[in-house]
Amino acid sequence: MSDRNEALAVLKQARDALLARMTEAILEQAEEIVADAQGESFLSEIETLYDQMGNKLAHLNQMISNLPAEAEPQDDTFPFDREDQPEEQPTARLPHFPIASKSEVELPPRVQRDDLIGLPAPGVSLPKAPAFARFVAHIEQGETDQAGDVIAQIFGLSPFSGMKCAETFAARYETDTAVVVKAMRIRQELTQKRFNDALMLMHECFGLQGIEAMIALQKMREIIAAPSNS
């Protein structure tokens, strides 16, 4: 392992340890943090927690992003490559059996209203797409403003923070569309109570960190715990 990769591993180990401490602190002070966010407490739990751990986490993430890993040399040769060409084999042919078809008179009349296929019965409204699906649809159509509003509601953030999340996600999406799958893993990590992994995914997909990541984490836990999601 090169010196740069070893240094990067140390930074990631430090970040994981800090995330573990932050997660424990969030869960221990969950009620106080929510009360502070709602203006019902004047003890500044959010600012205190951010001063203790948020700044360090931001610095670690910045150092990790500024220290790209070096690519390890790879051997493209495969020891079991076949040098000789396989003998050509004749293509297998299946026997042909003629299929008896009905005459045109016996065939049922074709329905000409193809536009009605798949539509619900009259009087039944179309189902509303899930919130995250609508968010991704707005991103694909370049509607960052609408996407920001949707993600702000999901994470319980301000419209400005939601816009920042949408802009970050859109930039990631242009580079690699697999960020959608990565974002969908946040719910799975929270369901499995792997809060550190969920916080890391929030940062990688939406750029969330510090207090905003804590608020989004708590909001997502409330959504998952709701009876409609059980």
GROMACS .gro file of C-alpha atoms in nm:
model
  230
    1MET     CA    1   0.000   0.000   0.000
    2SER     CA    2   0.134   0.342  -0.095
    3ASP     CA    3   0.183   0.622   0.158
    4ARG     CA    4  -0.112   0.814   0.018
    5ASN     CA    5  -0.348   0.518   0.042
    6GLU     CA    6  -0.227   0.447   0.394
    7ALA     CA    7  -0.291   0.808   0.495
    8LEU     CA    8  -0.636   0.792   0.336
    9ALA     CA    9  -0.715   0.478   0.535
   10VAL     CA   10  -0.616   0.656   0.857
   11LEU     CA   11  -0.846   0.949   0.776
   12LYS     CA   12  -1.138   0.719   0.700
   13GLN     CA   13  -1.080   0.527   1.022
   14ALA     CA   14  -1.084   0.855   1.214
   15ARG     CA   15  -1.404   0.961   1.037
   16ASP     CA   16  -1.577   0.633   1.121
   17ALA     CA   17  -1.479   0.666   1.486
   18LEU     CA   18  -1.610   1.023   1.496
   19LEU     CA   19  -1.934   0.921   1.325
   20ALA     CA   20  -1.984   0.649   1.585
   21ARG     CA   21  -1.942   0.901   1.867
   22MET     CA   22  -2.171   1.149   1.695
   23THR     CA   23  -2.440   0.887   1.643
   24GLU     CA   24  -2.436   0.791   2.009
   25ALA     CA   25  -2.455   1.156   2.112
   26ILE     CA   26  -2.748   1.220   1.877
   27LEU     CA   27  -2.946   0.926   2.009
   28GLU     CA   28  -2.875   1.019   2.370
   29GLN     CA   29  -2.982   1.382   2.316
   30ALA     CA   30  -3.255   1.321   2.058
   31GLU     CA   31  -3.529   1.501   2.251
   32GLU     CA   32  -3.307   1.797   2.337
   33ILE     CA   33  -3.190   1.832   1.976
   34VAL     CA   34  -3.545   1.830   1.840
   35ALA     CA   35  -3.656   2.077   2.108
   36ASP     CA   36  -3.368   2.306   2.019
   37ALA     CA   37  -3.457   2.286   1.649
   38GLN     CA   38  -3.820   2.374   1.729
   39GLY     CA   39  -3.717   2.671   1.943
   40GLU     CA   40  -3.842   2.516   2.266
   41SER     CA   41  -3.498   2.497   2.426
   42PHE     CA   42  -3.235   2.763   2.478
   43LEU     CA   43  -2.945   2.538   2.578
   44SER     CA   44  -2.803   2.532   2.223
   45GLU     CA   45  -2.761   2.155   2.212
   46ILE     CA   46  -2.722   2.164   1.834
   47GLU     CA   47  -2.446   2.424   1.839
   48THR     CA   48  -2.267   2.247   2.122
   49LEU     CA   49  -2.275   1.913   1.944
   50TYR     CA   50  -2.160   2.072   1.621
   51ASP     CA   51  -1.872   2.248   1.793
   52GLN     CA   52  -1.765   1.923   1.955
   53MET     CA   53  -1.787   1.693   1.653
   54GLY     CA   54  -1.935   1.864   1.349
   55ASN     CA   55  -1.632   2.079   1.275
   56LYS     CA   56  -1.397   1.784   1.305
   57LEU     CA   57  -1.617   1.576   1.076
   58ALA     CA   58  -1.624   1.853   0.816
   59HIS     CA   59  -1.246   1.882   0.828
   60LEU     CA   60  -1.202   1.506   0.791
   61ASN     CA   61  -1.438   1.490   0.493
   62GLN     CA   62  -1.255   1.779   0.331
   63MET     CA   63  -0.917   1.614   0.379
   64ILE     CA   64  -1.048   1.284   0.242
   65SER     CA   65  -1.188   1.454  -0.067
   66ASN     CA   66  -0.858   1.637  -0.123
   67LEU     CA   67  -0.653   1.319  -0.092
   68PRO     CA   68  -0.753   1.088  -0.377
   69ALA     CA   69  -0.634   0.732  -0.356
   70GLU     CA   70  -0.360   0.612  -0.585
   71ALA     CA   71  -0.456   0.340  -0.827
   72GLU     CA   72  -0.280   0.015  -0.748
   73PRO     CA   73  -0.097  -0.141  -1.046
   74GLN     CA   74  -0.303  -0.415  -1.201
   75ASP     CA   75  -0.192  -0.705  -1.413
   76ASP     CA   76  -0.423  -0.729  -1.711
   77THR     CA   77  -0.289  -1.068  -1.816
   78PHE     CA   78  -0.499  -1.366  -1.723
   79PRO     CA   79  -0.296  -1.683  -1.656
   80PHE     CA   80  -0.562  -1.908  -1.802
   81ASP     CA   81  -0.627  -1.730  -2.131
   82ARG     CA   82  -0.686  -1.970  -2.415
   83GLU     CA   83  -0.439  -1.923  -2.698
   84ASP     CA   84  -0.579  -2.174  -2.946
   85GLN     CA   85  -0.908  -2.113  -3.121
   86PRO     CA   86  -1.192  -2.351  -3.038
   87GLU     CA   87  -1.306  -2.574  -3.319
   88GLU     CA   88  -1.609  -2.447  -3.501
   89GLN     CA   89  -1.918  -2.648  -3.436
   90PRO     CA   90  -2.223  -2.653  -3.660
   91THR     CA   91  -2.514  -2.452  -3.535
   92ALA     CA   92  -2.785  -2.671  -3.390
   93ARG     CA   93  -3.113  -2.651  -3.575
   94LEU     CA   94  -3.443  -2.717  -3.405
   95PRO     CA   95  -3.712  -2.908  -3.592
   96HIS     CA   96  -3.982  -2.694  -3.746
   97PHE     CA   97  -4.342  -2.769  -3.658
   98PRO     CA   98  -4.609  -2.570  -3.841
   99ILE     CA   99  -4.854  -2.399  -3.610
  100ALA     CA  100  -5.215  -2.418  -3.705
  101SER     CA  101  -5.372  -2.075  -3.696
  102LYS     CA  102  -5.733  -1.981  -3.687
  103SER     CA  103  -5.895  -1.813  -3.977
  104GLU     CA  104  -5.965  -1.444  -3.967
  105VAL     CA  105  -6.333  -1.515  -3.917
  106GLU     CA  106  -6.269  -1.707  -3.595
  107LEU     CA  107  -6.036  -1.448  -3.446
  108PRO     CA  108  -6.191  -1.213  -3.188
  109PRO     CA  109  -6.228  -0.850  -3.295
  110ARG     CA  110  -5.927  -0.639  -3.205
  111VAL     CA  111  -5.978  -0.360  -2.958
  112GLN     CA  112  -5.879  -0.033  -3.123
  113ARG     CA  113  -5.853   0.167  -2.798
  114ASP     CA  114  -5.490   0.084  -2.721
  115ASP     CA  115  -5.461   0.405  -2.525
  116LEU     CA  116  -5.683   0.259  -2.251
  117ILE     CA  117  -5.449  -0.029  -2.171
  118GLY     CA  118  -5.312  -0.005  -1.818
  119LEU     CA  119  -5.542   0.278  -1.707
  120PRO     CA  120  -5.742   0.240  -1.385
  121ALA     CA  121  -6.117   0.203  -1.380
  122PRO     CA  122  -6.327   0.520  -1.415
  123GLY     CA  123  -6.347   0.714  -1.091
  124VAL     CA  124  -6.021   0.568  -0.954
  125SER     CA  125  -5.741   0.822  -0.917
  126LEU     CA  126  -5.390   0.744  -1.029
  127PRO     CA  127  -5.155   0.645  -0.744
  128LYS     CA  128  -4.916   0.919  -0.635
  129ALA     CA  129  -4.552   0.841  -0.696
  130PRO     CA  130  -4.330   0.802  -0.386
  131ALA     CA  131  -4.154   1.117  -0.275
  132PHE     CA  132  -3.804   0.996  -0.365
  133ALA     CA  133  -3.924   0.880  -0.707
  134ARG     CA  134  -4.061   1.229  -0.771
  135PHE     CA  135  -3.731   1.376  -0.655
  136VAL     CA  136  -3.535   1.162  -0.902
  137ALA     CA  137  -3.781   1.247  -1.180
  138HIS     CA  138  -3.725   1.619  -1.120
  139ILE     CA  139  -3.348   1.564  -1.125
  140GLU     CA  140  -3.368   1.377  -1.456
  141GLN     CA  141  -3.571   1.662  -1.607
  142GLY     CA  142  -3.332   1.927  -1.477
  143GLU     CA  143  -3.592   2.071  -1.239
  144THR     CA  144  -3.360   2.142  -0.948
  145ASP     CA  145  -3.599   2.381  -0.774
  146GLN     CA  146  -3.880   2.125  -0.755
  147ALA     CA  147  -3.635   1.853  -0.654
  148GLY     CA  148  -3.507   2.074  -0.374
  149ASP     CA  149  -3.859   2.123  -0.239
  150VAL     CA  150  -3.924   1.748  -0.238
  151ILE     CA  151  -3.598   1.651  -0.066
  152ALA     CA  152  -3.641   1.931   0.188
  153GLN     CA  153  -3.975   1.778   0.291
  154ILE     CA  154  -3.825   1.430   0.312
  155PHE     CA  155  -3.530   1.537   0.528
  156GLY     CA  156  -3.714   1.805   0.727
  157LEU     CA  157  -3.473   2.076   0.612
  158SER     CA  158  -3.516   2.434   0.502
  159PRO     CA  159  -3.585   2.510   0.133
  160PHE     CA  160  -3.235   2.653   0.100
  161SER     CA  161  -3.076   2.336   0.238
  162GLY     CA  162  -3.303   2.126   0.018
  163MET     CA  163  -3.184   2.320  -0.285
  164LYS     CA  164  -2.821   2.253  -0.190
  165CYS     CA  165  -2.899   1.882  -0.153
  166ALA     CA  166  -3.065   1.875  -0.495
  167GLU     CA  167  -2.773   2.056  -0.660
  168THR     CA  168  -2.522   1.816  -0.504
  169PHE     CA  169  -2.728   1.513  -0.605
  170ALA     CA  170  -2.769   1.646  -0.959
  171ALA     CA  171  -2.392   1.687  -0.992
  172ARG     CA  172  -2.338   1.331  -0.867
  173TYR     CA  173  -2.611   1.206  -1.105
  174GLU     CA  174  -2.442   1.360  -1.408
  175THR     CA  175  -2.122   1.175  -1.321
  176ASP     CA  176  -2.276   0.840  -1.225
  177THR     CA  177  -2.645   0.749  -1.223
  178ALA     CA  178  -2.569   0.477  -0.968
  179VAL     CA  179  -2.602   0.748  -0.703
  180VAL     CA  180  -2.976   0.675  -0.712
  181VAL     CA  181  -2.916   0.320  -0.591
  182LYS     CA  182  -2.674   0.449  -0.330
  183ALA     CA  183  -2.933   0.697  -0.199
  184MET     CA  184  -3.197   0.425  -0.178
  185ARG     CA  185  -2.965   0.233   0.054
  186ILE     CA  186  -3.009   0.500   0.323
  187ARG     CA  187  -3.346   0.358   0.423
  188GLN     CA  188  -3.202   0.007   0.440
  189GLU     CA  189  -2.913   0.117   0.659
  190LEU     CA  190  -3.150   0.295   0.898
  191THR     CA  191  -3.378  -0.008   0.913
  192GLN     CA  192  -3.077  -0.220   1.008
  193LYS     CA  193  -2.975   0.049   1.264
  194ARG     CA  194  -2.645   0.113   1.085
  195PHE     CA  195  -2.655   0.486   1.149
  196ASN     CA  196  -2.290   0.550   1.064
  197ASP     CA  197  -2.334   0.404   0.716
  198ALA     CA  198  -2.654   0.606   0.669
  199LEU     CA  199  -2.475   0.930   0.759
  200MET     CA  200  -2.194   0.850   0.517
  201LEU     CA  201  -2.442   0.784   0.236
  202MET     CA  202  -2.622   1.112   0.310
  203HIS     CA  203  -2.293   1.296   0.275
  204GLU     CA  204  -2.188   1.113  -0.041
  205CYS     CA  205  -2.524   1.156  -0.217
  206PHE     CA  206  -2.655   1.489  -0.088
  207GLY     CA  207  -2.352   1.658   0.072
  208LEU     CA  208  -2.519   1.655   0.415
  209GLN     CA  209  -2.299   1.678   0.721
  210GLY     CA  210  -2.302   1.817   1.071
  211ILE     CA  211  -2.632   1.935   1.216
  212GLU     CA  212  -2.824   1.905   0.890
  213ALA     CA  213  -2.724   1.540   0.862
  214MET     CA  214  -2.845   1.482   1.218
  215ILE     CA  215  -3.181   1.644   1.146
  216ALA     CA  216  -3.223   1.442   0.825
  217LEU     CA  217  -3.129   1.122   1.009
  218GLN     CA  218  -3.390   1.184   1.278
  219LYS     CA  219  -3.654   1.274   1.018
  220MET     CA  220  -3.588   0.957   0.820
  221ARG     CA  221  -3.614   0.748   1.136
  222GLU     CA  222  -3.953   0.904   1.209
  223ILE     CA  223  -4.072   0.828   0.855
  224ILE     CA  224  -3.960   0.466   0.880
  225ALA     CA  225  -4.121   0.426   1.222
  226ALA     CA  226  -4.454   0.564   1.098
  227PRO     CA  227  -4.739   0.305   1.088
  228SER     CA  228  -4.782   0.350   0.712
  229ASN     CA  229  -4.426   0.228   0.657
  230SER     CA  230  -4.442  -0.070   0.889
   0.00000   0.00000   0.00000
